[in-house]
Short mmCIF file of C-alpha atoms and ligand atoms in Angstrom, two decimals:
data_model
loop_
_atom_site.label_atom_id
_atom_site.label_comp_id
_atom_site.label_asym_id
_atom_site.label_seq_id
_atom_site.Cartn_x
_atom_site.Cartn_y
_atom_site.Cartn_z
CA UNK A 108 -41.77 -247.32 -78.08
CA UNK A 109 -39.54 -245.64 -80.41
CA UNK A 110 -41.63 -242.82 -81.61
CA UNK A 111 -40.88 -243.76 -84.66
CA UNK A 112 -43.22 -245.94 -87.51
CA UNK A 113 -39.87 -247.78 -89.44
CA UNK A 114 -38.46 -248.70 -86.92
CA UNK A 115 -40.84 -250.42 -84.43
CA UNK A 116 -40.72 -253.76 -82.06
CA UNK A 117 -42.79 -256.49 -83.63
CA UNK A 118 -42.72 -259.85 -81.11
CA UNK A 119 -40.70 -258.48 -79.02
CA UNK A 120 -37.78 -257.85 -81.82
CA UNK A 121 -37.12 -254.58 -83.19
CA UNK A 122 -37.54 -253.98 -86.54
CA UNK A 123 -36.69 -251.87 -89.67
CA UNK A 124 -39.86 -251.95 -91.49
CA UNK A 125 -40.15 -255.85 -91.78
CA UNK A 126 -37.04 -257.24 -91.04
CA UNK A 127 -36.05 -257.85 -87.77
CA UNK A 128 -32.12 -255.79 -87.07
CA UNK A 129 -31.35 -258.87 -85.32
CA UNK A 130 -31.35 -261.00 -88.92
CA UNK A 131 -29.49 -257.57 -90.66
CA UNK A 132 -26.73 -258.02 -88.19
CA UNK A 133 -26.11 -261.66 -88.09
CA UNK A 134 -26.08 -261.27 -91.94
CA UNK A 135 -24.00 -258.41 -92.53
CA UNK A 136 -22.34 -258.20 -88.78
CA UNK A 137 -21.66 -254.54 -86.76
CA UNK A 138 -21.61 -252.04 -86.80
CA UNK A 139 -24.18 -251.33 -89.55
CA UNK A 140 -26.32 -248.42 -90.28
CA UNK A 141 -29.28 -249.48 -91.47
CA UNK A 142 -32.35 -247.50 -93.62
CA UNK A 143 -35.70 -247.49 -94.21
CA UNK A 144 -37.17 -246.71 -97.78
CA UNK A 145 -40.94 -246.40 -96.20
CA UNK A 146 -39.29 -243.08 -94.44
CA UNK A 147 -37.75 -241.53 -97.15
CA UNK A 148 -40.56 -242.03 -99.03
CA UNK A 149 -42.35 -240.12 -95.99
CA UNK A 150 -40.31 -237.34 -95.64
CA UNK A 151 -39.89 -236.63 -98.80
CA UNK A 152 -44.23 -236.86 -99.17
CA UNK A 153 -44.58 -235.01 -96.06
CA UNK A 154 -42.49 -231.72 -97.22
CA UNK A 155 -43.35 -231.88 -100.56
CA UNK A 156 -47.36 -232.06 -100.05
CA UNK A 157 -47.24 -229.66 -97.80
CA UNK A 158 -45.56 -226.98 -100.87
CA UNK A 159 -47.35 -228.69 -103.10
CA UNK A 160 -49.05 -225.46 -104.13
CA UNK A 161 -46.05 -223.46 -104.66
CA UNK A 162 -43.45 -224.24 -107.14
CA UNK A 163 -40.79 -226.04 -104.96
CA UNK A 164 -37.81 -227.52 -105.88
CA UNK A 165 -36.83 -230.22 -103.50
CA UNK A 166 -32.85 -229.79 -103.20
CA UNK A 167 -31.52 -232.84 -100.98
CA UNK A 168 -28.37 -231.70 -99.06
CA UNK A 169 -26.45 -234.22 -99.72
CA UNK A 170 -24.08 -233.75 -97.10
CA UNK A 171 -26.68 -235.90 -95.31
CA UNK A 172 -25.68 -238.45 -96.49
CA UNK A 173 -24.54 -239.16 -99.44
CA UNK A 174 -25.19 -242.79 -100.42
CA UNK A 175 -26.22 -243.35 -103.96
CA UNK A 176 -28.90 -245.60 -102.68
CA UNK A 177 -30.48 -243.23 -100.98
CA UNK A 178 -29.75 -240.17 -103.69
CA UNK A 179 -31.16 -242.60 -105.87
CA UNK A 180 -34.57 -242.89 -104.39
CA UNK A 181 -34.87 -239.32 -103.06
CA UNK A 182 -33.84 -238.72 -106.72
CA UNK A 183 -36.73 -240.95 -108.31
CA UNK A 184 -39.47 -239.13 -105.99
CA UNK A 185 -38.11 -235.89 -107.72
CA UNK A 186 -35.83 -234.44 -105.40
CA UNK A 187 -32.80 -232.35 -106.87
CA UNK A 188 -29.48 -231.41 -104.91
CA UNK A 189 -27.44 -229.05 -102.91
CA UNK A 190 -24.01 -230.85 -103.04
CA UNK A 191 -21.33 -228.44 -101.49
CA UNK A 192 -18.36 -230.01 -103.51
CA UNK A 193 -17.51 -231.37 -106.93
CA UNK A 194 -17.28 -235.57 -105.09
CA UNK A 195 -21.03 -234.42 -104.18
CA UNK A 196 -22.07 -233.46 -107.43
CA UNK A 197 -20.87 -236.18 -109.01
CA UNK A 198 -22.73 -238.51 -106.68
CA UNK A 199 -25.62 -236.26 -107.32
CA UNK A 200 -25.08 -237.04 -111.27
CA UNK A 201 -24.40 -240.81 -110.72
CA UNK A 202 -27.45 -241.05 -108.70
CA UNK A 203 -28.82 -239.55 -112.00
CA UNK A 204 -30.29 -236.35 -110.71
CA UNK A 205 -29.98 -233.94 -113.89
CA UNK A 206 -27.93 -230.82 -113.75
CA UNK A 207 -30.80 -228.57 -113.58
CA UNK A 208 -31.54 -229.70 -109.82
CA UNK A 209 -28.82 -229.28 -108.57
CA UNK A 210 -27.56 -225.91 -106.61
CA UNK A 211 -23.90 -225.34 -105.83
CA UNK A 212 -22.90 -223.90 -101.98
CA UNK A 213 -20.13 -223.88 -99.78
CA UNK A 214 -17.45 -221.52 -99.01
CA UNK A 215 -14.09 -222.79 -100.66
CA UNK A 216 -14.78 -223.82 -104.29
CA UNK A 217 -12.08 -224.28 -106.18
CA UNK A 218 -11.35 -224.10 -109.82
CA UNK A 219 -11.53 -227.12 -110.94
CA UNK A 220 -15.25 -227.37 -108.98
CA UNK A 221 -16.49 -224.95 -110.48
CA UNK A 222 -15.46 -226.07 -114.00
CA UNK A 223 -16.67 -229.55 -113.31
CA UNK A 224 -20.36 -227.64 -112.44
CA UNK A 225 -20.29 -225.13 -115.54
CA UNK A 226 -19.79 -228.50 -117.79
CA UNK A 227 -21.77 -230.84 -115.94
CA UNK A 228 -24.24 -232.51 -118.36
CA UNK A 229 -23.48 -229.95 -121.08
CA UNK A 230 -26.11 -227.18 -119.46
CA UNK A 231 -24.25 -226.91 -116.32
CA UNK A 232 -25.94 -226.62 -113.24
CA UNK A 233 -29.28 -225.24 -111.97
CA UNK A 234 -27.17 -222.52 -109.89
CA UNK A 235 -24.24 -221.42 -108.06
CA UNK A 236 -24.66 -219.83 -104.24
CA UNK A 237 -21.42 -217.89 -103.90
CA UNK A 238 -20.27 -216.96 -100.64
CA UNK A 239 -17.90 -213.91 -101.26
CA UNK A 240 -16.82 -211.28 -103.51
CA UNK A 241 -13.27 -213.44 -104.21
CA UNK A 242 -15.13 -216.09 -105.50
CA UNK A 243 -17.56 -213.82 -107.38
CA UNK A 244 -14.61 -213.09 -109.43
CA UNK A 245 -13.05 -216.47 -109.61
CA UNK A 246 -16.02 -217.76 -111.42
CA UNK A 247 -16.89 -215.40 -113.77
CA UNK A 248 -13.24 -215.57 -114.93
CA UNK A 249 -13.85 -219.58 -115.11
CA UNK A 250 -17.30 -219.00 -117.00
CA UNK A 251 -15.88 -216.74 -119.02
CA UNK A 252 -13.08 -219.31 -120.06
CA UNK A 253 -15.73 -221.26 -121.54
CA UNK A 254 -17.81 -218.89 -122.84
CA UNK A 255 -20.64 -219.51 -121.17
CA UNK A 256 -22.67 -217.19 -117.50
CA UNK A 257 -23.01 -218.97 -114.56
CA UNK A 258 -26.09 -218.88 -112.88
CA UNK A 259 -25.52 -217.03 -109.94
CA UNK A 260 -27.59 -216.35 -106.17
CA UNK A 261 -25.77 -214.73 -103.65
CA UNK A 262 -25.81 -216.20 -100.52
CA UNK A 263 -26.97 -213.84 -97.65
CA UNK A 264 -26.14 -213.65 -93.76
CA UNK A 265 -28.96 -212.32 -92.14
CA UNK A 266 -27.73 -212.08 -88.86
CA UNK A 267 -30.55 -213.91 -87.54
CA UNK A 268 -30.13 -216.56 -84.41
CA UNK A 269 -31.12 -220.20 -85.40
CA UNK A 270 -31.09 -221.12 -81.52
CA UNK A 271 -29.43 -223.97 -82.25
CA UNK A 272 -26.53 -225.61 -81.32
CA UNK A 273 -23.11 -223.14 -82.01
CA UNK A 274 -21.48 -225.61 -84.04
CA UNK A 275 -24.06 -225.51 -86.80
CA UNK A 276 -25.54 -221.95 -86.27
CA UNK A 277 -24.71 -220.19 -90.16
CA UNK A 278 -26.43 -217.15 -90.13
CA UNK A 279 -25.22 -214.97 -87.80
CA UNK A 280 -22.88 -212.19 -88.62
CA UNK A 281 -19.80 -213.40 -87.06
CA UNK A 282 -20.35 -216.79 -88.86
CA UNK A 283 -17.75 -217.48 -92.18
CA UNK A 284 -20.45 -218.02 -94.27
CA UNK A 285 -22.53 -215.48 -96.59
CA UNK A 286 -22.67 -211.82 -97.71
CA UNK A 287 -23.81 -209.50 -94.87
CA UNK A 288 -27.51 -208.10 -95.93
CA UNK A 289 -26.16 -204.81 -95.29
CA UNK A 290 -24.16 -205.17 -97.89
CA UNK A 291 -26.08 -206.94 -100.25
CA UNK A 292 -27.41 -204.52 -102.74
CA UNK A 293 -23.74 -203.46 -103.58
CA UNK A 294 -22.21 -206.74 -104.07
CA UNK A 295 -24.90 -207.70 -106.57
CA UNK A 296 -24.34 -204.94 -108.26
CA UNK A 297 -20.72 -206.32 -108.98
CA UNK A 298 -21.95 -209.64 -109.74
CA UNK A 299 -24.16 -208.26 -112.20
CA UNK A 300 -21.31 -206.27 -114.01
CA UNK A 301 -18.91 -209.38 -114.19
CA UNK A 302 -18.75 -210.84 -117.47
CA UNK A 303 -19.29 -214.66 -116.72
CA UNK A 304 -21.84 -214.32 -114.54
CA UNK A 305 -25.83 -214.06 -114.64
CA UNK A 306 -27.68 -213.18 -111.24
CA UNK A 307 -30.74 -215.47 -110.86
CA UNK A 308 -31.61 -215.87 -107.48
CA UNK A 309 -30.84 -215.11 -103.61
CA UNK A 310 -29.84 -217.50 -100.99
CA UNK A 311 -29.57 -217.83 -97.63
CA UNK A 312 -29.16 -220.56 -94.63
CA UNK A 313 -29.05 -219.86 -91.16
CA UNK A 314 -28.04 -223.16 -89.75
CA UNK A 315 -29.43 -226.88 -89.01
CA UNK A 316 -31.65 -228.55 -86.69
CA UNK A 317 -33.94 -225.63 -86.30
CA UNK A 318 -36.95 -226.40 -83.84
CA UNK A 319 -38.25 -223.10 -83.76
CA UNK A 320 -39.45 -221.63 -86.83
CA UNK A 321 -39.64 -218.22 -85.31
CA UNK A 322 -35.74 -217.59 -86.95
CA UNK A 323 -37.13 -219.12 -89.92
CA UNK A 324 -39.62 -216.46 -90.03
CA UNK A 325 -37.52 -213.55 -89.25
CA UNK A 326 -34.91 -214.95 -92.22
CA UNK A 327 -37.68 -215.08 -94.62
CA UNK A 328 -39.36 -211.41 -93.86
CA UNK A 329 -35.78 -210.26 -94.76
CA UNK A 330 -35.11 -212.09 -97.82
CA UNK A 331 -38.31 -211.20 -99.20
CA UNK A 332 -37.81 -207.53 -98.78
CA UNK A 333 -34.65 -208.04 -100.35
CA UNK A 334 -35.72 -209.39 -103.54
CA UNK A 335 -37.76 -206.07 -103.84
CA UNK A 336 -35.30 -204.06 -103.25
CA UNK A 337 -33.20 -206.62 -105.85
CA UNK A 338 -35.63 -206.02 -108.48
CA UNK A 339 -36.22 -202.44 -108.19
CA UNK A 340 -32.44 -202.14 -108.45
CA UNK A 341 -33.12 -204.15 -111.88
CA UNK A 342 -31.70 -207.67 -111.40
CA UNK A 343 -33.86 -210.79 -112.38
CA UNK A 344 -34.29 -212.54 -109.08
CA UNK A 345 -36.17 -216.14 -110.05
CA UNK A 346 -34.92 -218.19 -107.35
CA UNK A 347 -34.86 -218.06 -103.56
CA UNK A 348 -32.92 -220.77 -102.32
CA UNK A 349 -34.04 -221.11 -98.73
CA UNK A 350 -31.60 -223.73 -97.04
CA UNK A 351 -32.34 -226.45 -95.04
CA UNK A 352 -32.01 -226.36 -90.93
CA UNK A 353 -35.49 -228.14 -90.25
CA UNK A 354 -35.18 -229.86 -87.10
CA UNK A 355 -35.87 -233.36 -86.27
CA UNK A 356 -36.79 -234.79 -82.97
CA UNK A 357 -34.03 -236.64 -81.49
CA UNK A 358 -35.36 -237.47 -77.91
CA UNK A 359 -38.47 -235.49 -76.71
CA UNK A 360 -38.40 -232.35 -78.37
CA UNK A 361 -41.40 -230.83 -80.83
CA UNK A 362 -39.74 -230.68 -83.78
CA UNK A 363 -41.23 -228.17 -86.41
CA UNK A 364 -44.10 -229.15 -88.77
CA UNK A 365 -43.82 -228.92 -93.12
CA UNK A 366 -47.06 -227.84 -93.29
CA UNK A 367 -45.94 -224.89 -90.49
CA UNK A 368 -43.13 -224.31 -92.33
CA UNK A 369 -44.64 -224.49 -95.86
CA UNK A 370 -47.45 -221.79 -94.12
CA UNK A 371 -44.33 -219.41 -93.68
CA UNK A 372 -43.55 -219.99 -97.27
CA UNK A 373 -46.68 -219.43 -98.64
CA UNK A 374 -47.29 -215.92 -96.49
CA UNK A 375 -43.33 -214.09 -96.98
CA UNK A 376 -42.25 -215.83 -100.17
CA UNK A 377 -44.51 -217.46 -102.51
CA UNK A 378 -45.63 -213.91 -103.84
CA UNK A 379 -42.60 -213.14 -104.73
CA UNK A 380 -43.23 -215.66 -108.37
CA UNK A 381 -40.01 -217.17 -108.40
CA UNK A 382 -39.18 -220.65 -107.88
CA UNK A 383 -38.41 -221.85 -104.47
CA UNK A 384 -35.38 -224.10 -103.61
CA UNK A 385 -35.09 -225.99 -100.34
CA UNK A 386 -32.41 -227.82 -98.79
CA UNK A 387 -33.59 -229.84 -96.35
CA UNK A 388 -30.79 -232.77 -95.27
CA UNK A 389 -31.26 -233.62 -91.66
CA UNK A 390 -35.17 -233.66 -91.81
CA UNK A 391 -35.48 -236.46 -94.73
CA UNK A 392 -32.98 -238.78 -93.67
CA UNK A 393 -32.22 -238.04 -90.11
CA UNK A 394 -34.83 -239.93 -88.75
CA UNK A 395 -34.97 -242.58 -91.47
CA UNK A 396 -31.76 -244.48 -90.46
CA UNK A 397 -29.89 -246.23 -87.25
CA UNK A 398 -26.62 -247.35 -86.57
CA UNK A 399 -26.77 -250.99 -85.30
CA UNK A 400 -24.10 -252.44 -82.79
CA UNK A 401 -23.25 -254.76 -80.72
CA UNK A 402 -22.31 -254.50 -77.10
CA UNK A 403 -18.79 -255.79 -76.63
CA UNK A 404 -18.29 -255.72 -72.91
CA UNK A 405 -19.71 -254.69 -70.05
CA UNK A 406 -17.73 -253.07 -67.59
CA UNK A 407 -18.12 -252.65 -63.80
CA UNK A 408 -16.02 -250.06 -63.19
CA UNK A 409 -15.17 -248.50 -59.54
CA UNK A 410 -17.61 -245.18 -60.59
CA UNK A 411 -19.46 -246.67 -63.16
CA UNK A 412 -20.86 -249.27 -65.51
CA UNK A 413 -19.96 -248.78 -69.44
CA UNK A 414 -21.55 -250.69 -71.98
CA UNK A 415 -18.69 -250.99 -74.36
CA UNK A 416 -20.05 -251.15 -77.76
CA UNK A 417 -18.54 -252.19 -81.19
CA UNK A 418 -19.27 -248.69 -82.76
CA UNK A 419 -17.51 -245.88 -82.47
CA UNK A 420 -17.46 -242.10 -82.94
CA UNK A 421 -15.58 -242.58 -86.43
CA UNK A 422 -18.85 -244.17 -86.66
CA UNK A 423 -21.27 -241.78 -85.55
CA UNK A 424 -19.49 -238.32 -84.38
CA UNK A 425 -22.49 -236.07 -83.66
CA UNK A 426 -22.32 -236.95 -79.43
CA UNK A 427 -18.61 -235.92 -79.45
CA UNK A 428 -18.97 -232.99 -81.82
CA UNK A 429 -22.06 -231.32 -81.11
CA UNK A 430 -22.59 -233.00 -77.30
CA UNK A 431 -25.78 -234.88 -79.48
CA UNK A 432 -28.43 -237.07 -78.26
CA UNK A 433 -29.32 -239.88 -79.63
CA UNK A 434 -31.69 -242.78 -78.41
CA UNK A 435 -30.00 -245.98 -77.62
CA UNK A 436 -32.64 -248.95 -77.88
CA UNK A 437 -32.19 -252.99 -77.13
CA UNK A 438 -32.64 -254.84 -80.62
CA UNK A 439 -34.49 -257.78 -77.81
CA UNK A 440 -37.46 -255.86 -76.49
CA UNK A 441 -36.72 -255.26 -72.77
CA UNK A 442 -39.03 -256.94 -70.07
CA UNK A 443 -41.42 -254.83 -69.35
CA UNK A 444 -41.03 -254.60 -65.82
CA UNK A 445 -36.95 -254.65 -66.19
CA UNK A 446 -35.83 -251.93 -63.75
CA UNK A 447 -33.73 -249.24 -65.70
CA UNK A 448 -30.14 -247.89 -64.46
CA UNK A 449 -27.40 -245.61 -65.27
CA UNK A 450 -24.56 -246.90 -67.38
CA UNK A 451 -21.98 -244.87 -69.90
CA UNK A 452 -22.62 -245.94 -73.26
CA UNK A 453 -18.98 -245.95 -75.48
CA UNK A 454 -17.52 -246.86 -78.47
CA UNK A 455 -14.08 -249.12 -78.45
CA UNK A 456 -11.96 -246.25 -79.75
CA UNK A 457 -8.86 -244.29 -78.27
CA UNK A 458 -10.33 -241.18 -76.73
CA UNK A 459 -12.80 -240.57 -73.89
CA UNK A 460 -15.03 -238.25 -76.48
CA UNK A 461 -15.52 -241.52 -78.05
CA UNK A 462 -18.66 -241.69 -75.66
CA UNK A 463 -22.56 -242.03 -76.69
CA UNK A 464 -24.99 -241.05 -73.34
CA UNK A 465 -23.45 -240.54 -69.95
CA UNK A 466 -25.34 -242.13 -67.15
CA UNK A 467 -28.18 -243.47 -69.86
CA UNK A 468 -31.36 -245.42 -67.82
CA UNK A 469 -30.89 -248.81 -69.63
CA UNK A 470 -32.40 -251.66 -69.08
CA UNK A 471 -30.37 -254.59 -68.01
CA UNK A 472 -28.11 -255.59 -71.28
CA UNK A 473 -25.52 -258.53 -71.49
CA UNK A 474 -22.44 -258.96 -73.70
CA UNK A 475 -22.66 -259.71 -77.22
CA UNK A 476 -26.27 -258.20 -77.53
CA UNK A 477 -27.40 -255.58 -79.85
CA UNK A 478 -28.55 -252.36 -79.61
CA UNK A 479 -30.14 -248.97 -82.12
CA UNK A 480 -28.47 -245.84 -81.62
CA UNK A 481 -31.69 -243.92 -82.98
CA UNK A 482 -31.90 -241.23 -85.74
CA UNK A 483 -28.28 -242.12 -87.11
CA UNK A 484 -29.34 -241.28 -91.06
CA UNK A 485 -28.09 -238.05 -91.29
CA UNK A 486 -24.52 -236.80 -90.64
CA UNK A 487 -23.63 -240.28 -89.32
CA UNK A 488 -22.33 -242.20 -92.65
CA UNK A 489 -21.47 -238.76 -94.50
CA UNK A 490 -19.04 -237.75 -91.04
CA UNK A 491 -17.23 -241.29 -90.85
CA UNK A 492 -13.94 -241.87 -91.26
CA UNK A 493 -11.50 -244.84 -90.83
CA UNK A 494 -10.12 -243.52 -87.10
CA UNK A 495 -8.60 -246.37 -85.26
CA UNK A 496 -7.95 -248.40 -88.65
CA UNK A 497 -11.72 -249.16 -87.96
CA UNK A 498 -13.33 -249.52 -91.43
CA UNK A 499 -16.56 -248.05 -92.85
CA UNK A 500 -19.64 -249.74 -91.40
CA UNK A 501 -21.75 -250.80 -94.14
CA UNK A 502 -25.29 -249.58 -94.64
CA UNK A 503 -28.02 -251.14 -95.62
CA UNK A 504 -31.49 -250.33 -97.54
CA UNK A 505 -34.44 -251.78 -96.33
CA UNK A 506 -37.75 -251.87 -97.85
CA UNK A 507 -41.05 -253.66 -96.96
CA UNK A 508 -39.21 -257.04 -95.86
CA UNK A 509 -36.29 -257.04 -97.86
CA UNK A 510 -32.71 -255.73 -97.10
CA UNK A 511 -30.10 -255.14 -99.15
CA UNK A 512 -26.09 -253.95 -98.56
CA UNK A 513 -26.01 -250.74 -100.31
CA UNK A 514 -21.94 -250.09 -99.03
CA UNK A 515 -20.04 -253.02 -98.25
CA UNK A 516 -17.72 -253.44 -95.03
CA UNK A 517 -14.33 -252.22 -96.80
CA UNK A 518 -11.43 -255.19 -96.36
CA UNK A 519 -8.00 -254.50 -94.95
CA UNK A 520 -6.87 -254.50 -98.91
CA UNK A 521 -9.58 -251.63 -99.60
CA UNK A 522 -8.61 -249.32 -97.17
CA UNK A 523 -5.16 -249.34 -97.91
CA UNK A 524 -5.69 -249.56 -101.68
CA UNK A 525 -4.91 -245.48 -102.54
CA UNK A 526 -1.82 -246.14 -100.36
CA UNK A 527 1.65 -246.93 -101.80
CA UNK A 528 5.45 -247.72 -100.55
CA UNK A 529 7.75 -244.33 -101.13
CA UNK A 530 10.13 -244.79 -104.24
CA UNK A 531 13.28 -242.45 -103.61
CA UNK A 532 15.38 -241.66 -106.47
CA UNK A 533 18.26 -241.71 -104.04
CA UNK A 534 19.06 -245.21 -101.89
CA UNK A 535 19.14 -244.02 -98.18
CA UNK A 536 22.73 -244.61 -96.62
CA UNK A 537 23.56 -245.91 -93.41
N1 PLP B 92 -27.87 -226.05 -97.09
C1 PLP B 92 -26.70 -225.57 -96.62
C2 PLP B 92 -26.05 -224.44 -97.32
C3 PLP B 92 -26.12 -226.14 -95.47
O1 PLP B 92 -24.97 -225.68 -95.01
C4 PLP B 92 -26.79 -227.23 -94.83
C5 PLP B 92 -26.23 -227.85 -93.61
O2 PLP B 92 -25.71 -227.28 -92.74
C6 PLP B 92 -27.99 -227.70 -95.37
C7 PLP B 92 -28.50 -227.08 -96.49
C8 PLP B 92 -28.73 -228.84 -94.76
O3 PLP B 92 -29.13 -228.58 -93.49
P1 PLP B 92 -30.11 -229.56 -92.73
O4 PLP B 92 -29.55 -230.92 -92.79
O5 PLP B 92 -30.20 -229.02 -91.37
O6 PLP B 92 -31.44 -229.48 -93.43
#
């Protein structure tokens, strides 16, 4: 009934692999997101089989989510990185992926990022994907401080529609991100004259949950002429760093298939001979996690009913930023003649965004049970924040029929532990 293999009803309880959610959240209480290991493990199979014959490196985007649990074991089935600031790449290290797996993005890197990449593990890092001619500069004057080249791709904006939502659309022109393809040939040729910096590769991303790989298609056409062009222009392109944006299916839609996707790689890019980075985020944890709560009240209102739940959008933002679905399932398997109706599913927390499915069929659900919000393992955890004074739901790891807390529910004392009372020099008067 859920579409999904981890996360199934087994005697009339549903489960995350073995263990019912019912015994997670009696144990470690709600909300709680809660993953499975079996579908990292999956995801991570599925895409990488399906490149297997091309030489792929698997770059987690660890914006995902960015639990060390998790980087761990996407680490230990041989995944690298894409962190997009020096917190992620130091998660990336702690979660002991080596330096020369992990890729640099993002728009605003600072100084002090960039020398904390350039060091990291004495090599540095696999590569930087630098996003304008400012910070071309920037870090070849940083490299340079050190004596060493960074390992530079430029990221390009192909102008190319993701069709997705506008919020997370990357590659189009008007977007902040990238170096217009126009211009692409003439900023690399300023990369390649700055002292502190060695051009290895080309990237681009056009946005995230992709489910058509037409744009995918078009991106990759261009990039590859590019690298010719690139080469014939004399710079050593051998890299292209692809992005993520591989869609997931949230409710009903077809979401695109690796070994599609891997097809496309194997036509535009694989003759290229360079080594392939991906970023994929969304597509290997997206699906592998839930966020588990409880319903506090249920309220007959004039219009309406509202299941009032005990998570919130600090919790799980996506419905209130990107107007998101996400399935909302009974943890007690529904009757299965229980006639479904319309209720507003919401989180306790001080705004009306703070709302999960409008006028959701649900089958009849009291106080104090719980429910899955589906697909919550990718920009749920990594988006959270402590709105409301709420703290950080805890997550938990499951695997086979064990569970484990992998982040603890913060106390009053941690969340106010980088906090401190004002000391004036000067007593106030009056
Ligand atoms: N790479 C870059 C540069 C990104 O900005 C993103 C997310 O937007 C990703 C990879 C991961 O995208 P997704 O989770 O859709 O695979």
């Amino acid at each position: 009934m859920t579409g999904l293999p981890w996360f199934a009803y087994r005697d009339g309880a549903l489960c995350a692999e073995a263990v019912p959610l019912s015994r997670i959240a009696e144990a470690v209480g709600t909300p709680a997101y809660v993953y499975s290991t079996a579908a990292l493990t999956d995801r991570y199979e599925s895409l990488a089989k399906a490149c297997a014959d091309m030489p792929v490196l698997i770059a987690y985007a660890t914006k995902a989510n960015a639990n060390l649990a998790l980087l761990r074991h996407l680490g230990s089935l041989g995944a690298g990185a894409d962190v997009v600031s020096g917190g992620e790449l130091q998660l990336a290290m702690k979660a002991g992926i080596a330096p020369s797996k992990i890729i640099f993005a993002g728009v605003g890197k600072t100084r002090e990022e960039m020398m904390l990449a350039l060091k990291a593990g004495n090599t540095g890092i696999a590569q930087f994907n630098v996003e304008s001619e400012p910070e071309l500069h920037l870090l070849s004057e940083v490299a340079s401080s050190l004596g060493v080249r960074a390992p530079v791709a430029l990221r390009i904006n192909p102008d190319v529609d993701a069709k997705t939502h506008k919020k997370i659309t990357t590659g189009k022109a008007e977007n902040k991100f990238g170096i217009s393809y126009r211009r692409a040939l003439e900023v690399y040729a300023e990369a390649a004259r700055l002292p502190g910096l060695k051009v290895t590769g080309v990237h681009v991303h056009i946005g995230s949950q992709l489910l058509e790989l037409a744009p995918f298609e078009q991106t990759f056409q261009l990039i590859a002429e590019l690298v010719g062009e690139l080469r014939a222009a004399g710079h050593d392109i051998r890299r292209v760093d692809l992005g993520g944006g591989l869609g997931i299916r949230y409710d009903d839609e077809t979401a695109p298939d690796a070994a599609d996707y891997a097809a496309l790689l194997r036509r535009y890019i694989a003759p290229l001979n360079c080594e392939i980075a991906l970023e994929p985020g969304r597509y290997l944890v997206g699906n592998a996690g839930l966020l588990l709560t409880r319903v506090n009240f249920v309220k007959r209102a004039e219009e309406k009913t509202f299941l009032i739940l005990d998570a919130g959008m600090n919790d799980l933002v996506r419905p209130a930023m990107y107007e998101a679905f996400h399935r909302i399932l009974p943890v007690k398997a529904p009757n299965s003649d229980a006639a479904l109706a319309p209720v507003d599913i919401v989180g306790p927390v001080c705004e009306t965004g703070d709302t999960f499915a409008e006028a959701r069929p649900m089958p009849p659900v009291k106080h104090g049970e719980f429910l899955a919000i589906l697909s919550a393992g990718a920009y749920s955890s990594s988006m959270a924040s402590m709105y409301n004074a709420r703290p950080l739901a805890p997550e938990v790891l499951v695997r086979g029929a064990e569970f484990a807390i992998v982040r603890r529910r913060p106390s009053i004392e941690d969340m106010t532990a980088l906090e401190m009372p004002p000391t004036w020099r000067s007593e106030a008067k009056g």
